[in-house]
Structure formats: C-alpha cells, structure tokens
mmCIF file with all atom_site columns, C-alpha atoms in Angstrom:
data_model
loop_
_atom_site.group_PDB
_atom_site.id
_atom_site.type_symbol
_atom_site.label_atom_id
_atom_site.label_alt_id
_atom_site.label_comp_id
_atom_site.label_asym_id
_atom_site.label_entity_id
_atom_site.label_seq_id
_atom_site.pdbx_PDB_ins_code
_atom_site.Cartn_x
_atom_site.Cartn_y
_atom_site.Cartn_z
_atom_site.occupancy
_atom_site.B_iso_or_equiv
_atom_site.pdbx_formal_charge
_atom_site.auth_seq_id
_atom_site.auth_comp_id
_atom_site.auth_asym_id
_atom_site.auth_atom_id
_atom_site.pdbx_PDB_model_num
ATOM 1   C CA . MET X 1 1   ? -10.254 1.748   -15.774 1.00 85.00 ? 210 MET X CA 1
ATOM 2   C CA . LYS X 1 2   ? -8.525  4.479   -13.853 1.00 89.00 ? 211 LYS X CA 1
ATOM 3   C CA . ARG X 1 3   ? -6.724  4.095   -10.508 1.00 90.00 ? 212 ARG X CA 1
ATOM 4   C CA . LYS X 1 4   ? -7.306  6.544   -7.671  1.00 92.00 ? 213 LYS X CA 1
ATOM 5   C CA . VAL X 1 5   ? -5.443  6.842   -4.370  1.00 93.00 ? 214 VAL X CA 1
ATOM 6   C CA . LEU X 1 6   ? -7.539  8.442   -1.634  1.00 94.00 ? 215 LEU X CA 1
ATOM 7   C CA . SER X 1 7   ? -6.174  9.792   1.639   1.00 95.00 ? 216 SER X CA 1
ATOM 8   C CA . VAL X 1 8   ? -9.004  9.704   4.165   1.00 95.00 ? 217 VAL X CA 1
ATOM 9   C CA . LEU X 1 9   ? -8.604  11.401  7.559   1.00 96.00 ? 218 LEU X CA 1
ATOM 10  C CA . VAL X 1 10  ? -10.931 9.834   10.115  1.00 96.00 ? 219 VAL X CA 1
ATOM 11  C CA . ASP X 1 11  ? -11.686 10.101  13.811  1.00 95.00 ? 220 ASP X CA 1
ATOM 12  C CA . ASN X 1 12  ? -9.696  7.432   15.649  1.00 94.00 ? 221 ASN X CA 1
ATOM 13  C CA . THR X 1 13  ? -12.729 5.584   17.011  1.00 92.00 ? 222 THR X CA 1
ATOM 14  C CA . SER X 1 14  ? -13.846 1.991   16.915  1.00 92.00 ? 223 SER X CA 1
ATOM 15  C CA . GLY X 1 15  ? -15.913 0.905   13.924  1.00 92.00 ? 224 GLY X CA 1
ATOM 16  C CA . VAL X 1 16  ? -14.603 3.489   11.430  1.00 93.00 ? 225 VAL X CA 1
ATOM 17  C CA . LEU X 1 17  ? -12.680 0.944   9.363   1.00 92.00 ? 226 LEU X CA 1
ATOM 18  C CA . ASN X 1 18  ? -15.729 -1.331  9.319   1.00 93.00 ? 227 ASN X CA 1
ATOM 19  C CA . ARG X 1 19  ? -17.992 1.487   8.114   1.00 92.00 ? 228 ARG X CA 1
ATOM 20  C CA . VAL X 1 20  ? -15.626 2.488   5.297   1.00 93.00 ? 229 VAL X CA 1
ATOM 21  C CA . ALA X 1 21  ? -15.036 -1.117  4.171   1.00 91.00 ? 230 ALA X CA 1
ATOM 22  C CA . GLY X 1 22  ? -18.780 -1.774  4.437   1.00 91.00 ? 231 GLY X CA 1
ATOM 23  C CA . LEU X 1 23  ? -19.518 1.123   2.089   1.00 91.00 ? 232 LEU X CA 1
ATOM 24  C CA . PHE X 1 24  ? -17.319 -0.519  -0.562  1.00 89.00 ? 233 PHE X CA 1
ATOM 25  C CA . SER X 1 25  ? -18.782 -4.011  -0.115  1.00 89.00 ? 234 SER X CA 1
ATOM 26  C CA . ARG X 1 26  ? -22.416 -2.838  -0.097  1.00 89.00 ? 235 ARG X CA 1
ATOM 27  C CA . ARG X 1 27  ? -21.911 -1.045  -3.401  1.00 86.00 ? 236 ARG X CA 1
ATOM 28  C CA . GLY X 1 28  ? -19.838 -3.805  -4.994  1.00 87.00 ? 237 GLY X CA 1
ATOM 29  C CA . TYR X 1 29  ? -16.646 -1.728  -5.242  1.00 88.00 ? 238 TYR X CA 1
ATOM 30  C CA . ASN X 1 30  ? -13.307 -3.515  -4.948  1.00 89.00 ? 239 ASN X CA 1
ATOM 31  C CA . ILE X 1 31  ? -10.473 -2.122  -2.812  1.00 93.00 ? 240 ILE X CA 1
ATOM 32  C CA . ASP X 1 32  ? -7.033  -2.728  -4.358  1.00 93.00 ? 241 ASP X CA 1
ATOM 33  C CA . SER X 1 33  ? -5.173  -1.612  -1.234  1.00 93.00 ? 242 SER X CA 1
ATOM 34  C CA . LEU X 1 34  ? -6.116  -0.274  2.202   1.00 94.00 ? 243 LEU X CA 1
ATOM 35  C CA . THR X 1 35  ? -3.713  0.923   4.892   1.00 95.00 ? 244 THR X CA 1
ATOM 36  C CA . VAL X 1 36  ? -4.653  2.556   8.176   1.00 95.00 ? 245 VAL X CA 1
ATOM 37  C CA . GLY X 1 37  ? -2.554  4.136   10.896  1.00 93.00 ? 246 GLY X CA 1
ATOM 38  C CA . GLU X 1 38  ? -2.664  6.738   13.621  1.00 94.00 ? 247 GLU X CA 1
ATOM 39  C CA . THR X 1 39  ? -1.535  10.248  12.624  1.00 94.00 ? 248 THR X CA 1
ATOM 40  C CA . GLU X 1 40  ? 0.628   12.780  14.469  1.00 95.00 ? 249 GLU X CA 1
ATOM 41  C CA . ASN X 1 41  ? -2.538  13.525  16.469  1.00 95.00 ? 250 ASN X CA 1
ATOM 42  C CA . PRO X 1 42  ? -3.793  10.376  18.259  1.00 95.00 ? 251 PRO X CA 1
ATOM 43  C CA . ALA X 1 43  ? -7.385  11.582  17.854  1.00 96.00 ? 252 ALA X CA 1
ATOM 44  C CA . TYR X 1 44  ? -7.178  10.851  14.105  1.00 97.00 ? 253 TYR X CA 1
ATOM 45  C CA . SER X 1 45  ? -6.159  8.010   11.808  1.00 96.00 ? 254 SER X CA 1
ATOM 46  C CA . ARG X 1 46  ? -5.329  8.178   8.124   1.00 96.00 ? 255 ARG X CA 1
ATOM 47  C CA . MET X 1 47  ? -6.617  5.606   5.640   1.00 96.00 ? 256 MET X CA 1
ATOM 48  C CA . THR X 1 48  ? -4.959  5.307   2.264   1.00 95.00 ? 257 THR X CA 1
ATOM 49  C CA . ILE X 1 49  ? -7.364  3.554   -0.105  1.00 95.00 ? 258 ILE X CA 1
ATOM 50  C CA . VAL X 1 50  ? -6.521  2.505   -3.660  1.00 94.00 ? 259 VAL X CA 1
ATOM 51  C CA . VAL X 1 51  ? -9.487  1.830   -5.958  1.00 93.00 ? 260 VAL X CA 1
ATOM 52  C CA . ARG X 1 52  ? -10.025 1.328   -9.693  1.00 91.00 ? 261 ARG X CA 1
ATOM 53  C CA . GLY X 1 53  ? -13.017 2.274   -11.770 1.00 88.00 ? 262 GLY X CA 1
ATOM 54  C CA . GLU X 1 54  ? -14.521 4.605   -14.299 1.00 90.00 ? 263 GLU X CA 1
ATOM 55  C CA . ASP X 1 55  ? -14.350 8.355   -13.581 1.00 89.00 ? 264 ASP X CA 1
ATOM 56  C CA . GLU X 1 56  ? -18.011 8.550   -12.542 1.00 91.00 ? 265 GLU X CA 1
ATOM 57  C CA . THR X 1 57  ? -17.680 5.584   -10.187 1.00 89.00 ? 266 THR X CA 1
ATOM 58  C CA . LEU X 1 58  ? -14.529 6.979   -8.560  1.00 89.00 ? 267 LEU X CA 1
ATOM 59  C CA . GLU X 1 59  ? -16.190 10.362  -8.056  1.00 90.00 ? 268 GLU X CA 1
ATOM 60  C CA . GLN X 1 60  ? -19.212 8.653   -6.493  1.00 90.00 ? 269 GLN X CA 1
ATOM 61  C CA . ILE X 1 61  ? -16.968 6.659   -4.108  1.00 91.00 ? 270 ILE X CA 1
ATOM 62  C CA . GLU X 1 62  ? -15.295 9.853   -2.904  1.00 91.00 ? 271 GLU X CA 1
ATOM 63  C CA . LYS X 1 63  ? -18.659 11.556  -2.290  1.00 92.00 ? 272 LYS X CA 1
ATOM 64  C CA . GLN X 1 64  ? -20.077 8.549   -0.443  1.00 92.00 ? 273 GLN X CA 1
ATOM 65  C CA . ILE X 1 65  ? -17.043 8.266   1.847   1.00 94.00 ? 274 ILE X CA 1
ATOM 66  C CA . LEU X 1 66  ? -17.452 11.939  2.811   1.00 93.00 ? 275 LEU X CA 1
ATOM 67  C CA . LYS X 1 67  ? -21.033 11.242  3.942   1.00 93.00 ? 276 LYS X CA 1
ATOM 68  C CA . LEU X 1 68  ? -19.921 8.616   6.468   1.00 92.00 ? 277 LEU X CA 1
ATOM 69  C CA . GLU X 1 69  ? -19.819 9.319   10.186  1.00 89.00 ? 278 GLU X CA 1
ATOM 70  C CA . ASP X 1 70  ? -16.340 10.054  11.635  1.00 94.00 ? 279 ASP X CA 1
ATOM 71  C CA . ILE X 1 71  ? -14.852 11.161  8.273   1.00 96.00 ? 280 ILE X CA 1
ATOM 72  C CA . VAL X 1 72  ? -12.875 14.403  8.617   1.00 96.00 ? 281 VAL X CA 1
ATOM 73  C CA . SER X 1 73  ? -11.611 14.798  5.030   1.00 94.00 ? 282 SER X CA 1
ATOM 74  C CA . VAL X 1 74  ? -11.007 12.945  1.768   1.00 94.00 ? 283 VAL X CA 1
ATOM 75  C CA . GLN X 1 75  ? -8.179  13.888  -0.568  1.00 93.00 ? 284 GLN X CA 1
ATOM 76  C CA . ASP X 1 76  ? -7.293  12.495  -3.980  1.00 92.00 ? 285 ASP X CA 1
ATOM 77  C CA . LEU X 1 77  ? -3.546  11.823  -3.988  1.00 92.00 ? 286 LEU X CA 1
ATOM 78  C CA . GLY X 1 78  ? -2.744  12.609  -7.593  1.00 83.00 ? 287 GLY X CA 1
ATOM 79  C CA . SER X 1 79  ? 0.658   13.368  -9.080  1.00 79.00 ? 288 SER X CA 1
ATOM 80  C CA . ALA X 1 80  ? 1.480   15.943  -6.376  1.00 84.00 ? 289 ALA X CA 1
ATOM 81  C CA . SER X 1 81  ? 1.968   13.283  -3.720  1.00 90.00 ? 290 SER X CA 1
ATOM 82  C CA . VAL X 1 82  ? 4.423   10.735  -2.407  1.00 92.00 ? 291 VAL X CA 1
ATOM 83  C CA . CYS X 1 83  ? 3.168   7.145   -2.211  1.00 92.00 ? 292 CYS X CA 1
ATOM 84  C CA . ARG X 1 84  ? 5.194   4.213   -0.889  1.00 95.00 ? 293 ARG X CA 1
ATOM 85  C CA . GLU X 1 85  ? 4.701   0.560   -0.105  1.00 95.00 ? 294 GLU X CA 1
ATOM 86  C CA . LEU X 1 86  ? 6.716   -1.971  1.892   1.00 97.00 ? 295 LEU X CA 1
ATOM 87  C CA . ILE X 1 87  ? 7.377   -5.551  0.836   1.00 97.00 ? 296 ILE X CA 1
ATOM 88  C CA . LEU X 1 88  ? 8.854   -8.386  2.877   1.00 98.00 ? 297 LEU X CA 1
ATOM 89  C CA . VAL X 1 89  ? 9.896   -11.447 0.903   1.00 98.00 ? 298 VAL X CA 1
ATOM 90  C CA . LYS X 1 90  ? 11.438  -14.679 2.139   1.00 98.00 ? 299 LYS X CA 1
ATOM 91  C CA . VAL X 1 91  ? 13.505  -16.358 -0.581  1.00 97.00 ? 300 VAL X CA 1
ATOM 92  C CA . ALA X 1 92  ? 14.988  -19.855 -0.529  1.00 96.00 ? 301 ALA X CA 1
ATOM 93  C CA . ALA X 1 93  ? 18.725  -19.202 -0.746  1.00 94.00 ? 302 ALA X CA 1
ATOM 94  C CA . GLY X 1 94  ? 21.144  -21.982 -0.041  1.00 90.00 ? 303 GLY X CA 1
ATOM 95  C CA . PRO X 1 95  ? 24.895  -21.462 -0.398  1.00 90.00 ? 304 PRO X CA 1
ATOM 96  C CA . GLU X 1 96  ? 24.694  -21.731 -4.216  1.00 91.00 ? 305 GLU X CA 1
ATOM 97  C CA . ASP X 1 97  ? 21.995  -19.008 -4.642  1.00 91.00 ? 306 ASP X CA 1
ATOM 98  C CA . ARG X 1 98  ? 22.700  -16.695 -1.718  1.00 95.00 ? 307 ARG X CA 1
ATOM 99  C CA . GLN X 1 99  ? 25.075  -14.291 -3.502  1.00 95.00 ? 308 GLN X CA 1
ATOM 100 C CA . GLN X 1 100 ? 22.751  -13.919 -6.509  1.00 96.00 ? 309 GLN X CA 1
ATOM 101 C CA . VAL X 1 101 ? 19.782  -13.071 -4.268  1.00 96.00 ? 310 VAL X CA 1
ATOM 102 C CA . ILE X 1 102 ? 21.891  -10.572 -2.324  1.00 96.00 ? 311 ILE X CA 1
ATOM 103 C CA . SER X 1 103 ? 22.988  -8.974  -5.613  1.00 96.00 ? 312 SER X CA 1
ATOM 104 C CA . VAL X 1 104 ? 19.357  -8.481  -6.703  1.00 96.00 ? 313 VAL X CA 1
ATOM 105 C CA . ALA X 1 105 ? 18.559  -6.969  -3.289  1.00 97.00 ? 314 ALA X CA 1
ATOM 106 C CA . ASN X 1 106 ? 21.535  -4.606  -3.566  1.00 97.00 ? 315 ASN X CA 1
ATOM 107 C CA . ILE X 1 107 ? 20.451  -3.386  -7.011  1.00 96.00 ? 316 ILE X CA 1
ATOM 108 C CA . PHE X 1 108 ? 17.164  -2.214  -5.481  1.00 97.00 ? 317 PHE X CA 1
ATOM 109 C CA . ARG X 1 109 ? 18.781  -0.944  -2.257  1.00 97.00 ? 318 ARG X CA 1
ATOM 110 C CA . ALA X 1 110 ? 16.786  -3.487  -0.291  1.00 98.00 ? 319 ALA X CA 1
ATOM 111 C CA . ASN X 1 111 ? 17.729  -4.604  3.210   1.00 98.00 ? 320 ASN X CA 1
ATOM 112 C CA . ILE X 1 112 ? 18.425  -8.179  4.265   1.00 97.00 ? 321 ILE X CA 1
ATOM 113 C CA . VAL X 1 113 ? 16.531  -8.378  7.580   1.00 98.00 ? 322 VAL X CA 1
ATOM 114 C CA . ASP X 1 114 ? 16.888  -12.093 8.356   1.00 97.00 ? 323 ASP X CA 1
ATOM 115 C CA . VAL X 1 115 ? 19.405  -14.751 7.385   1.00 96.00 ? 324 VAL X CA 1
ATOM 116 C CA . ALA X 1 116 ? 18.782  -18.454 7.908   1.00 95.00 ? 325 ALA X CA 1
ATOM 117 C CA . PRO X 1 117 ? 20.787  -21.431 6.634   1.00 94.00 ? 326 PRO X CA 1
ATOM 118 C CA . GLU X 1 118 ? 18.467  -21.928 3.635   1.00 95.00 ? 327 GLU X CA 1
ATOM 119 C CA . SER X 1 119 ? 16.695  -18.580 3.239   1.00 96.00 ? 328 SER X CA 1
ATOM 120 C CA . LEU X 1 120 ? 16.957  -14.792 3.263   1.00 97.00 ? 329 LEU X CA 1
ATOM 121 C CA . MET X 1 121 ? 14.285  -12.282 4.202   1.00 98.00 ? 330 MET X CA 1
ATOM 122 C CA . ILE X 1 122 ? 14.416  -9.023  2.259   1.00 98.00 ? 331 ILE X CA 1
ATOM 123 C CA . GLU X 1 123 ? 12.724  -5.710  3.035   1.00 98.00 ? 332 GLU X CA 1
ATOM 124 C CA . LEU X 1 124 ? 12.133  -3.145  0.298   1.00 98.00 ? 333 LEU X CA 1
ATOM 125 C CA . THR X 1 125 ? 10.272  0.164   0.293   1.00 97.00 ? 334 THR X CA 1
ATOM 126 C CA . GLY X 1 126 ? 9.287   2.101   -2.809  1.00 96.00 ? 335 GLY X CA 1
ATOM 127 C CA . ASN X 1 127 ? 6.534   2.774   -5.306  1.00 93.00 ? 336 ASN X CA 1
ATOM 128 C CA . GLN X 1 128 ? 4.478   -0.111  -6.691  1.00 90.00 ? 337 GLN X CA 1
ATOM 129 C CA . GLU X 1 129 ? 6.421   -0.245  -9.953  1.00 93.00 ? 338 GLU X CA 1
ATOM 130 C CA . LYS X 1 130 ? 9.733   -0.665  -8.100  1.00 96.00 ? 339 LYS X CA 1
ATOM 131 C CA . LEU X 1 131 ? 8.352   -3.454  -5.924  1.00 96.00 ? 340 LEU X CA 1
ATOM 132 C CA . THR X 1 132 ? 6.857   -5.243  -8.936  1.00 95.00 ? 341 THR X CA 1
ATOM 133 C CA . ALA X 1 133 ? 10.167  -5.007  -10.823 1.00 96.00 ? 342 ALA X CA 1
ATOM 134 C CA . PHE X 1 134 ? 11.930  -6.445  -7.762  1.00 97.00 ? 343 PHE X CA 1
ATOM 135 C CA . THR X 1 135 ? 9.566   -9.407  -7.468  1.00 96.00 ? 344 THR X CA 1
ATOM 136 C CA . ASN X 1 136 ? 9.872   -10.026 -11.225 1.00 96.00 ? 345 ASN X CA 1
ATOM 137 C CA . LEU X 1 137 ? 13.650  -10.336 -10.846 1.00 95.00 ? 346 LEU X CA 1
ATOM 138 C CA . LEU X 1 138 ? 13.159  -12.807 -8.018  1.00 95.00 ? 347 LEU X CA 1
ATOM 139 C CA . GLU X 1 139 ? 11.025  -15.135 -10.201 1.00 92.00 ? 348 GLU X CA 1
ATOM 140 C CA . GLY X 1 140 ? 14.081  -17.267 -10.948 1.00 90.00 ? 349 GLY X CA 1
ATOM 141 C CA . PHE X 1 141 ? 14.335  -18.108 -7.251  1.00 95.00 ? 350 PHE X CA 1
ATOM 142 C CA . LYS X 1 142 ? 11.907  -19.910 -4.970  1.00 96.00 ? 351 LYS X CA 1
ATOM 143 C CA . ILE X 1 143 ? 9.820   -17.353 -3.053  1.00 97.00 ? 352 ILE X CA 1
ATOM 144 C CA . LEU X 1 144 ? 8.762   -18.968 0.229   1.00 97.00 ? 353 LEU X CA 1
ATOM 145 C CA . GLU X 1 145 ? 6.596   -16.132 1.539   1.00 97.00 ? 354 GLU X CA 1
ATOM 146 C CA . LEU X 1 146 ? 5.730   -12.612 0.421   1.00 97.00 ? 355 LEU X CA 1
ATOM 147 C CA . VAL X 1 147 ? 3.709   -9.794  1.937   1.00 97.00 ? 356 VAL X CA 1
ATOM 148 C CA . ARG X 1 148 ? 3.011   -6.242  0.740   1.00 94.00 ? 357 ARG X CA 1
ATOM 149 C CA . THR X 1 149 ? 1.692   -3.577  3.091   1.00 93.00 ? 358 THR X CA 1
ATOM 150 C CA . GLY X 1 150 ? -0.372  -1.631  0.598   1.00 92.00 ? 359 GLY X CA 1
ATOM 151 C CA . ILE X 1 151 ? 0.167   1.994   -0.310  1.00 92.00 ? 360 ILE X CA 1
ATOM 152 C CA . ALA X 1 152 ? 0.636   4.788   2.198   1.00 93.00 ? 361 ALA X CA 1
ATOM 153 C CA . GLY X 1 153 ? 0.777   8.319   0.859   1.00 91.00 ? 362 GLY X CA 1
ATOM 154 C CA . LEU X 1 154 ? 0.760   12.031  1.608   1.00 91.00 ? 363 LEU X CA 1
ATOM 155 C CA . SER X 1 155 ? 0.422   15.114  -0.562  1.00 90.00 ? 364 SER X CA 1
ATOM 156 C CA . ARG X 1 156 ? 3.605   17.095  -1.241  1.00 89.00 ? 365 ARG X CA 1
ATOM 157 C CA . GLY X 1 157 ? 4.393   20.472  0.297   1.00 84.00 ? 366 GLY X CA 1
ATOM 158 C CA . MET X 1 158 ? 1.945   22.340  2.468   1.00 74.00 ? 367 MET X CA 1
ATOM 159 C CA . ALA X 1 159 ? -1.214  20.926  0.862   1.00 60.00 ? 368 ALA X CA 1
ATOM 160 C CA . ASP X 1 160 ? -3.613  19.125  3.239   1.00 59.00 ? 369 ASP X CA 1
#
C-alpha cells in the first residue's frame, strides 16, 4: 500500500470537516492523519490528510474530495514538499533518570517544556521518521502520556 499526503484548501465554513470525514467513512477509507487550520486568509482553511491505499483507490479519493462542496483545491504533497509533525511526550523522570531523558531530548534538539518533580514534558517537531526514532529511544523509560498532532505540510517554492 502506498501513502499519500493531500493538502486540501477549503472554505472556512461550518460542516466542511464533517463532509470530508464523512466521505472517507462512507466509502470505508481510513485516515492515518488529519490536521486542519486557518490559512493566511481567514476565509480558507487547509486540511492535511494522510491516507494509505492502492494507486487506484488513492486517485479515487482525490477525485471524490474535489467533488465536495466548499473544496477550493486538492494537491498531492509528494517529494517536493515540506511535511512536519509535533509530538508532546510526558516521561516519568525522577532524579535518577532525569539526565538520561534530557540527553535523549538534546540529541533530537527537542525542547523541555515542563519540569515536575517526577516527570518531564518534551516537545519535538520533525518528520514522522524523526518522531518515531525519538519515541523508540524513549522506550526504556516510562512514558506517562503522548500525543502527536498529525502531519501538516506545504509544497516547496512557488507551487500552489
């Protein structure tokens, strides 16, 4: 199965997210990641949707999204794009583990955003492979909570 990252520009109106998500659920397609936020123009929002499937299925998804009301454009973010994700992870870190956890965070250029007597909260931004490598290195420690934002992406250069 192939992975596709779609950048979908939509009118910033109520119900758009529901219509897009409904299209996926009605057809039995799974969404790996979905992020939505307002653009530089408050009249529009950008959805970044990550899906997996066979080439024909992925092409059909793109065509069906374009048919929906309030969709301005759909773009496949291939290799000529920048995609990032944010992770927040709270790790149990008493006095005996604290320096080791901080060392792992420093290797990945992560930020310590909260310090408590028995835990640290770490923020890291990067591509999915970087975040997965980071969480793999933290497996030796007790992860109390973890959240990933999902991918956000834009095409490089002047491309739309």
